[in-house]
Every structure is written in structure tokens, then in C-alpha cells.
XYZ file of C-alpha atoms in Angstrom:
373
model
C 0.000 0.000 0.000
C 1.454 3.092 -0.856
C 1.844 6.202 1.331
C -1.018 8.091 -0.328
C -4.093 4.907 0.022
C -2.634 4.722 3.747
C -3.014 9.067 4.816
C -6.609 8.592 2.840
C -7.544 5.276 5.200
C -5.902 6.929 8.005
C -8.338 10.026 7.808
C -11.000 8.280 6.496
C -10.560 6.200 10.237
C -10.340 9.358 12.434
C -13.080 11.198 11.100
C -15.246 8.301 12.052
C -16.240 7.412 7.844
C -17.861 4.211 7.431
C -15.387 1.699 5.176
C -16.173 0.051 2.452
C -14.852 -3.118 0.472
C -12.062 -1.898 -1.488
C -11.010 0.026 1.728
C -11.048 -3.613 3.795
C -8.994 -5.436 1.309
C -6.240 -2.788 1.508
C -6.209 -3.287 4.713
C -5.536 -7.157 5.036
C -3.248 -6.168 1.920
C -0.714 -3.909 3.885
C 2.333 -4.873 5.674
C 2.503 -2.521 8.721
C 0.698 -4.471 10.781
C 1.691 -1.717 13.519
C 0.187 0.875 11.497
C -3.083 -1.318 11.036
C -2.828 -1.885 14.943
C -2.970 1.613 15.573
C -6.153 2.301 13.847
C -8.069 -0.310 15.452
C -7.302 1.146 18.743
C -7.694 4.559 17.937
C -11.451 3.284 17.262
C -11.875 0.715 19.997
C -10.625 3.405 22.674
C -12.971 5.785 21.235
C -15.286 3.273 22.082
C -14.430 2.008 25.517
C -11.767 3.632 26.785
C -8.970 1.377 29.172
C -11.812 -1.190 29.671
C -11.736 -4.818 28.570
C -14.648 -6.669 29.669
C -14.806 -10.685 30.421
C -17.080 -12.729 31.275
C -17.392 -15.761 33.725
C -18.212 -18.826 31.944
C -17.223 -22.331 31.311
C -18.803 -24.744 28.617
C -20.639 -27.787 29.550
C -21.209 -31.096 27.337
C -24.507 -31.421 26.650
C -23.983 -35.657 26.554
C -22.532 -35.578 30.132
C -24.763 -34.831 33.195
C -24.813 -31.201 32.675
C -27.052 -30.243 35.966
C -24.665 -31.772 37.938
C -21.571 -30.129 36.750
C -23.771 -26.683 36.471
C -24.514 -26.749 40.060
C -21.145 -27.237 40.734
C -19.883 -24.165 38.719
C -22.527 -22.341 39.841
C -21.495 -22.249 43.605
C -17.886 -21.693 42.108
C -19.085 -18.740 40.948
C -19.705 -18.670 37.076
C -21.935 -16.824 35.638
C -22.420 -18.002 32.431
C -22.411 -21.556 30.791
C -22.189 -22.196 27.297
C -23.727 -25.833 26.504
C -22.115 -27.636 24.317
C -24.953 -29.722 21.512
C -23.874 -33.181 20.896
C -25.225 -34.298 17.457
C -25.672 -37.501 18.801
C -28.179 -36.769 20.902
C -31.843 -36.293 19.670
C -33.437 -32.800 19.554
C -36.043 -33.170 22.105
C -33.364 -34.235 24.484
C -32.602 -30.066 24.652
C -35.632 -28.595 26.183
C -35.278 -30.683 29.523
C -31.378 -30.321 29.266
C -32.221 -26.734 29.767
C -34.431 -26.923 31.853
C -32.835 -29.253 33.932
C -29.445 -26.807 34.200
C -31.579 -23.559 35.395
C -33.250 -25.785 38.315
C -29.879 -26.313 39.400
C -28.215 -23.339 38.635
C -31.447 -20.548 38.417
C -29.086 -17.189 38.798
C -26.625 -18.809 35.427
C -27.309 -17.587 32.108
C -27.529 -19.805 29.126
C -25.785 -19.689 26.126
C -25.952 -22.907 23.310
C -26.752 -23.725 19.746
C -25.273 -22.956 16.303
C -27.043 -21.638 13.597
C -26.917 -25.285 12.114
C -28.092 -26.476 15.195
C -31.357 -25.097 15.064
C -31.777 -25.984 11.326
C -30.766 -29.659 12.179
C -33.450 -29.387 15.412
C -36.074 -27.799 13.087
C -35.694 -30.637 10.682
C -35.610 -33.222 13.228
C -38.779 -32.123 15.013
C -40.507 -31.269 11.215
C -42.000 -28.135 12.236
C -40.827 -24.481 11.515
C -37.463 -23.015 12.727
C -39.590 -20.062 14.434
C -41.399 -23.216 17.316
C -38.165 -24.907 18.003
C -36.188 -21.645 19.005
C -39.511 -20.333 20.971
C -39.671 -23.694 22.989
C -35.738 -23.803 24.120
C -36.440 -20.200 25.300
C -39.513 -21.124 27.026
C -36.296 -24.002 28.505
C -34.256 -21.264 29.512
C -32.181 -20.192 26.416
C -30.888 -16.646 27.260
C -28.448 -16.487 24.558
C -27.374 -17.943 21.311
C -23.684 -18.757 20.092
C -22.884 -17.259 17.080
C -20.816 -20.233 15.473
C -21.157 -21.626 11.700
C -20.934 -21.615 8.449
C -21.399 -17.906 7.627
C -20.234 -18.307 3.964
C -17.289 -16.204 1.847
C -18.624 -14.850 -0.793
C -19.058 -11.042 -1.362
C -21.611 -9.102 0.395
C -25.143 -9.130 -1.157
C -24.137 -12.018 -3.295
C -26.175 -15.707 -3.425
C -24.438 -18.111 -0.088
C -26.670 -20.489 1.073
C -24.632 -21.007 4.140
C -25.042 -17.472 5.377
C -28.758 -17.713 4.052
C -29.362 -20.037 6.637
C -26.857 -18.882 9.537
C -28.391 -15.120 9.283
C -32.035 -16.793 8.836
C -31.714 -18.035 12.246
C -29.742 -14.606 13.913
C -32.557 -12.656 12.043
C -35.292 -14.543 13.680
C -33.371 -14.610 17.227
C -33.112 -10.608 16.408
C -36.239 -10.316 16.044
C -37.710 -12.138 19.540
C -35.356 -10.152 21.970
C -32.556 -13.201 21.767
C -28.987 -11.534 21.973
C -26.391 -13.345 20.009
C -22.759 -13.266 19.164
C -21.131 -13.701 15.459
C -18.504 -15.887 15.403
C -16.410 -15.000 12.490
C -14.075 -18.223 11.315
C -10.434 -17.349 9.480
C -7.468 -18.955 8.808
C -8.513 -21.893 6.592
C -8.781 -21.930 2.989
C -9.655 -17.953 2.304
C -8.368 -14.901 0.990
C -9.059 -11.793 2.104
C -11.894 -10.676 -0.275
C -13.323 -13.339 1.259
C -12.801 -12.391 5.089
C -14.087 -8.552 3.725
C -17.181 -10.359 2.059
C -18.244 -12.135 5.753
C -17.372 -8.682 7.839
C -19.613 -6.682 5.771
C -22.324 -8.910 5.176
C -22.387 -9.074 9.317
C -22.276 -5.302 9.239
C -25.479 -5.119 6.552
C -27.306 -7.561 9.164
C -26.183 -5.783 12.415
C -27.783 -2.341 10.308
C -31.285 -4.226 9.719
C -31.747 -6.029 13.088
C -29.179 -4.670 15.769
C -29.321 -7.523 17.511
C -25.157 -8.617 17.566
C -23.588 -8.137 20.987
C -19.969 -8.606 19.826
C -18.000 -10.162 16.856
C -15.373 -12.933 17.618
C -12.971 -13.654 15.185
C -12.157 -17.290 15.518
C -9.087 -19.062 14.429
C -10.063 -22.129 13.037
C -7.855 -25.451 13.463
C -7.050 -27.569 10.947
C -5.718 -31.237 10.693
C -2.508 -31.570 12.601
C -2.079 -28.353 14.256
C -3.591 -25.996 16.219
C -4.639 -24.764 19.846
C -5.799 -26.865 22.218
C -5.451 -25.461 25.890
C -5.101 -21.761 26.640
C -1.820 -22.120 27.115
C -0.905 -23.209 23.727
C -0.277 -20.737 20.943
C -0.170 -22.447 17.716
C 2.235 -25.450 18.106
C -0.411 -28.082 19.967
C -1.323 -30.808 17.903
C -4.011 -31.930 16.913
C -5.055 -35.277 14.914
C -8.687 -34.015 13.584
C -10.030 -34.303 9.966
C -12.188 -31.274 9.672
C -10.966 -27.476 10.876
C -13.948 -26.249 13.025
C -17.025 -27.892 14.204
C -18.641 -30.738 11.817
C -20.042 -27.839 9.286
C -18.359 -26.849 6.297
C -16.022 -24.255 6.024
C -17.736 -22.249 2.833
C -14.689 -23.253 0.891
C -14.675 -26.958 0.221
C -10.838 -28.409 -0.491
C -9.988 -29.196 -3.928
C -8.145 -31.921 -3.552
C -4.842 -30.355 -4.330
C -4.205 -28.552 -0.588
C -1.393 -29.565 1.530
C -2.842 -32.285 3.935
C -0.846 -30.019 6.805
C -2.342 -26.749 5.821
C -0.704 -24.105 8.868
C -3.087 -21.865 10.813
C -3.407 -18.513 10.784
C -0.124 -17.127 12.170
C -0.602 -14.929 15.381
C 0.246 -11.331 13.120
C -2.961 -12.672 10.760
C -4.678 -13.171 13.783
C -4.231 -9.809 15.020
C -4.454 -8.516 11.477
C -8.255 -9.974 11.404
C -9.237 -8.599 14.554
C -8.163 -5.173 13.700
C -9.579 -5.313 10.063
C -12.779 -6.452 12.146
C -13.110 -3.226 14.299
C -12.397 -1.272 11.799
C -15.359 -2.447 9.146
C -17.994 -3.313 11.635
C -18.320 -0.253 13.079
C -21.773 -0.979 14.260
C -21.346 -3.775 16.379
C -20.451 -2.564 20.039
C -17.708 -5.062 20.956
C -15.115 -7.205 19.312
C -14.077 -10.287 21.374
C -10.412 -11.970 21.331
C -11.298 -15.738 21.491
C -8.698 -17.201 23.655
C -9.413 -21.162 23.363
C -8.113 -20.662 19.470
C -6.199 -17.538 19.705
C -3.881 -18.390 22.556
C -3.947 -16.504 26.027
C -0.848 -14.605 24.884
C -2.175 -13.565 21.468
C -5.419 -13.005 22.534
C -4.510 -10.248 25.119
C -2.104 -8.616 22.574
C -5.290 -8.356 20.583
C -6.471 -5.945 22.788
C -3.928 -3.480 21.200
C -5.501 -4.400 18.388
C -9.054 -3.260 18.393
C -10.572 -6.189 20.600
C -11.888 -4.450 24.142
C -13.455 -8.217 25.209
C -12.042 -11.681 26.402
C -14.466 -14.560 25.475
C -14.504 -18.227 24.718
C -16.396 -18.418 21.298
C -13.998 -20.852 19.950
C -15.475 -23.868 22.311
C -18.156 -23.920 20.526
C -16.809 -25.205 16.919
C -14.365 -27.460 18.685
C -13.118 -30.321 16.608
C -14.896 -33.597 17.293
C -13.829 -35.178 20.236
C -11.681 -32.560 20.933
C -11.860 -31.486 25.190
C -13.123 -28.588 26.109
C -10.474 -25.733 26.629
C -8.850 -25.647 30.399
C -10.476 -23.403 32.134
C -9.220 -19.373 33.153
C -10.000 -18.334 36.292
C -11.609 -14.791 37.001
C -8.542 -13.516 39.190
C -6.260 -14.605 35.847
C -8.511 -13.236 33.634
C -8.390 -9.948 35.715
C -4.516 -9.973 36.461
C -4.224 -10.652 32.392
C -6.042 -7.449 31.309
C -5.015 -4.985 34.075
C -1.165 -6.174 32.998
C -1.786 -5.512 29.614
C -2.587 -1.987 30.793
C -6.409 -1.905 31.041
C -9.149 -1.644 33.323
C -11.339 -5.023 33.871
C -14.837 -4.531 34.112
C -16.816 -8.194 34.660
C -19.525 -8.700 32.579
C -22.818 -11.110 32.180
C -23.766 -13.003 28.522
C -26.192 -9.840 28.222
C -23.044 -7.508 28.359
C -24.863 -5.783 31.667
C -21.439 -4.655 33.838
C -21.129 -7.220 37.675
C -18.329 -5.663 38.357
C -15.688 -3.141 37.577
C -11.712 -3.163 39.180
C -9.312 -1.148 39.943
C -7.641 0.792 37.129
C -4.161 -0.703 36.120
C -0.824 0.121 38.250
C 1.024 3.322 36.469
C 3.901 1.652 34.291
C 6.626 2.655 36.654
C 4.410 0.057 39.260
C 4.646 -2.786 36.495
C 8.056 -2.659 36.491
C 9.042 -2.530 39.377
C 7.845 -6.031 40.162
C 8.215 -9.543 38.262
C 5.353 -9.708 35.671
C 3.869 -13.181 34.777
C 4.177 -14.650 31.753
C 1.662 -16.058 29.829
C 2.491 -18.364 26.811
């Protein structure tokens, strides 16, 4: 990018203009990842100032004995469970699941189901899309996850994958159901392709305003990737598909690498400050750390993201565990030593609790900072 497209950008982002295709492709397109850093934050500290908020969750398996184990994270504290569908189990199964979890846990919020998930219940139980998401409500849904198959091709343009994926956000929009966007990178596409998902979130978000936050999510692939929160890239992983049992929206043509790499940690940040910077109408941007890495993830936070979350659990590989668990005092000793203020936060972004205000610099180094890799 030459210094002319970067002053225009550059302006463009501090006079608060909207962006628009061309202007997100340059972006993935330019080298100076610092540079591209910089505008993201300019924007997300417009936004929110030093805060970073997190949540208190943990995901549950759906197949196990989820009560149980809810109960048991409830007096522990959590806030927030994220519930894990097994395909194996049948649809009606759900409905008492929930149910089931809120006896046990009543003051936890509820947060399951992919946007195939509710197309694979609605076929299951042959009745509309529309009865199946108003009975797991009436079960104690609070939230959707905002995982799938949101399609890569440009915005306004024929994807049956996002026809379906924003069929069921639209209609969760439209009964007072918050939900996340889960935005999957680092597999087979380029970035026309990453530009073509950010905007077509951006064109829903303007119609229904119903997003809370946008997560880009690295996506593993066969043979590598992150599998505990301490890992950033190297953990491997013996899996067939990248995320979830879905389809990525770019099928393999048979001539890929059978060891294709993930996206390397500078792509990662370069996608989540691409992200704040096109969807400027979506509140938050969230660093998943389950896919990122814990060390990644809160560099992010330079980077435009202003939220720690665990979206990646969601579209974990099958049979893959569920990530190992941070605990609220690391979560809070990670973002105020990254610089920022924590502020705890519920699945319907309403504020528990907000800290102290990060130690001056001078304080920080004065004593022996963790390390997180």
C-alpha cells in the first residue's frame, strides 16, 4: 500500500467514515501491521476507553450430566455456561437439558446452539425453525452462540450457508434473543473473502441490531492448532475437519497440503483489527482465547478487541476437550497487565463488576510480571 491509500484510510478512520470493500482489502493487503494496529485502537478506545470486559463462563457437554456439573460451577461462581450440543443426541433431548441446568443453577445464564443447530433441530422435530427456538427459550435459552458456516462470498451475493446462519440470527433478532457472530479465518480464504463475511455481518447488524460482539475465531485444521489456553499455535491436533462438523464455505480441492498451517498470530491480530475497523456498528469485538492463545489473545487488545471470550469452544473439533479453564482472578490480572481496566460482565453484556484501574507503568516494572504463553 502506498503512502497516499494509507493518509486517505488513516483520515478516512479518524473522522469516524464508514469503510467500504475496497477500503477492507487494503487493509488485510498492507504490511505494517503496527500501522493497522494503531487504527483499530484509535477506534476501539474511542469506544471504551482502558476497559476490557470478560465474562465468567465455562462450557458444559450437553452428553454428560450437565445439571450436575452446572450446580457445581454455579457455587464456584460462574456466571455463564455455554452448553455444548452433541449431534448424537436427539433434539427433544434439549428442552429438559435446559431446563434441567436452570433448576440447578437458576441465577446462570444460558448460552448454546449454532445456527446449524437449530436448522438440524427444526428438521428433526418437522415443524418451523420459528417453534423450536420459541420452545428452548420457554427451557431457559438466554443467549445464542454465534458459530457456523457464515459463507465467503461477497456481500449481497447468493451463499446459502449465510442464508441459513443469518435466517436463524434474524429470527433470534427479532424475539429479543442476543447473540454473538462468530467470524471463522485462517482456513482456505483470501481476504476478499474475510471482507465479504465482515460486511455482510455489518449489513445484518444495520437491519436487526441484535449482535452483541463479533469474535474472530481461528479455526484449526488437521494436525495443528490450539488446544489449551496455554498453547499458541504449536499443539497438535489429529482431527479431519478445521472447526465444528459444518463446512467451512470453501470446500478443499483436492490439491491442498494435507498439513495446511493456521493462521499465524500477526494474521490473527491482522483480522481482529480489520474487524473493528469495518464493523463499526457492532459494540464489541471479542479476542477468542481457546483458538487464539492466552498470549495472542490479550495482545489483541492493542488491536481493536476491548473483550475476552470463549467463542472458539463452541466449533471445537470432534472429540476434541473442552479448553482448560481461566480463572476470574487470571482473567483480571491478564487485562489490568496488559494496561487496562477489567470490568466483569454477564452473557447480556450488563457490567457485575468493575476493578481497579491498572498500576502506572513505573508500578509494572518494578515487580516480576507473569508470563503467559
Amino acid at each position: 500500500m502506498d503512502a497516499g491509500r494509507k493518509r486517505e484510510l488513516e483520515e478516512r478512520v479518524y473522522a469516524g467514515q464508514r469503510l467500504t470493500y475496497e477500503d477492507g482489502v487494503a487493509l488485510f493487503d498492507s504490511d505494517d501491521l503496527i500501522w493497522l494496529g494503531r487504527l483499530a485502537h484509535r477506534r476501539r478506545t474511542g469506544l471504551h476507553g482502558d476497559r476490557v470486559s470478560f465474562v465468567a463462563n465455562r462450557s458444559i457437554d450437553a452428553a454428560g450430566d450437565p445439571a450436575r456439573r452446572a450446580a457445581e460451577l454455579a457455587g464456584e461462581g460462574i456466571t455463564e455456561l455455554h452448553v455444548v450440543s452433541d449431534p448424537d443426541l436427539p433434539w427433544r433431548r434439549y428442552p429438559d437439558i435446559l431446563r434441567a441446568i436452570k433448576d440447578a443453577a437458576p441465577g446462570v445464564r444460558l448460552t448454546a446452539f449454532t445456527a446449524a443447530d437449530l436448522h438440524r433441530f427444526a428438521t428433526a422435530a418437522g415443524g418451523p425453525l420459528e417453534a423450536v427456538l420459541d420452545e428452548l427459550i420457554g427451557a431457559g435459552l438466554d443467549a445464542l452462540t454465534g458459530g457456523g458456516d457464515l459463507g465467503v462470498g461477497p456481500a449481497g451475493g447468493p451463499d446459502r450457508p449465510w442464508e441459513l446462519w443469518s435466517a436463524v440470527h434474524r429470527l433470534a433478532h427479532a424475539k429479543g434473543l442476543p447473540t454473538t457472530a462468530a467470524v471463522p479465518f485462517g482456513h482456505l480464504e483470501e481476504p476478499r473473502h474475510r471482507v465479504g463475511q465482515l460486511l455482510r455481518l455489518r449489513e445484518l447488524q444495520e437491519e436487526t441490531g441484535g449482535f452483541t460482539s463479533v469474535t474472530p475465531v481461528r479455526q484449526r485444521v488437521a494436525g495443528v492448532g490450539p488446544t489449551r489456553a496455554s498453547d499458541n499455535g504449536g499443539g497438535a491436533v489429529d482431527r479431519a475437519r478445521p472447526t465444528g462438523t459444518e463446512p467451512t464455505g470453501i470446500e478443499p480441492t483436492g490439491t491442498e497440503p494435507t498439513g495446511i498451517e493456521p493462521a499465524s498470530p500477526a494474521d490473527a491480530l491482522r483480522m481482529i483489527a480489520v474487524t473493528r475497523l469495518l464493523v463499526d456498528n457492532v459494540h464489541h469485538v471479542s479476542a477468542d482465547w481457546p483458538t487464539l492463545g492466552l498470549s495472542v489473545a490479550v495482545l489483541s487488545l492493542q488491536f481493536g478487541a476491548d473483550d475476552l471470550d470463549t467463542a472458539g469452544a463452541e466449533g471445537r473439533l470432534p472429540g476434541e476437550p473442552l479448553p482448560d479453564p481461566v480463572g476470574r482472578d487470571d482473567l483480571v490480572e491478564l487485562i489490568s497487565d496488559a494496561g487496562f481496566r477489567p470490568v466483569e460482565r454477564d452473557s447480556a453484556r450488563a457490567v457485575l463488576r468493575e476493578y481497579a484501574a491498572p498500576p502506572s507503568l513505573a508500578d509494572r516494572r518494578s515487580v516480576p510480571q507473569q508470563i503467559w504463553a
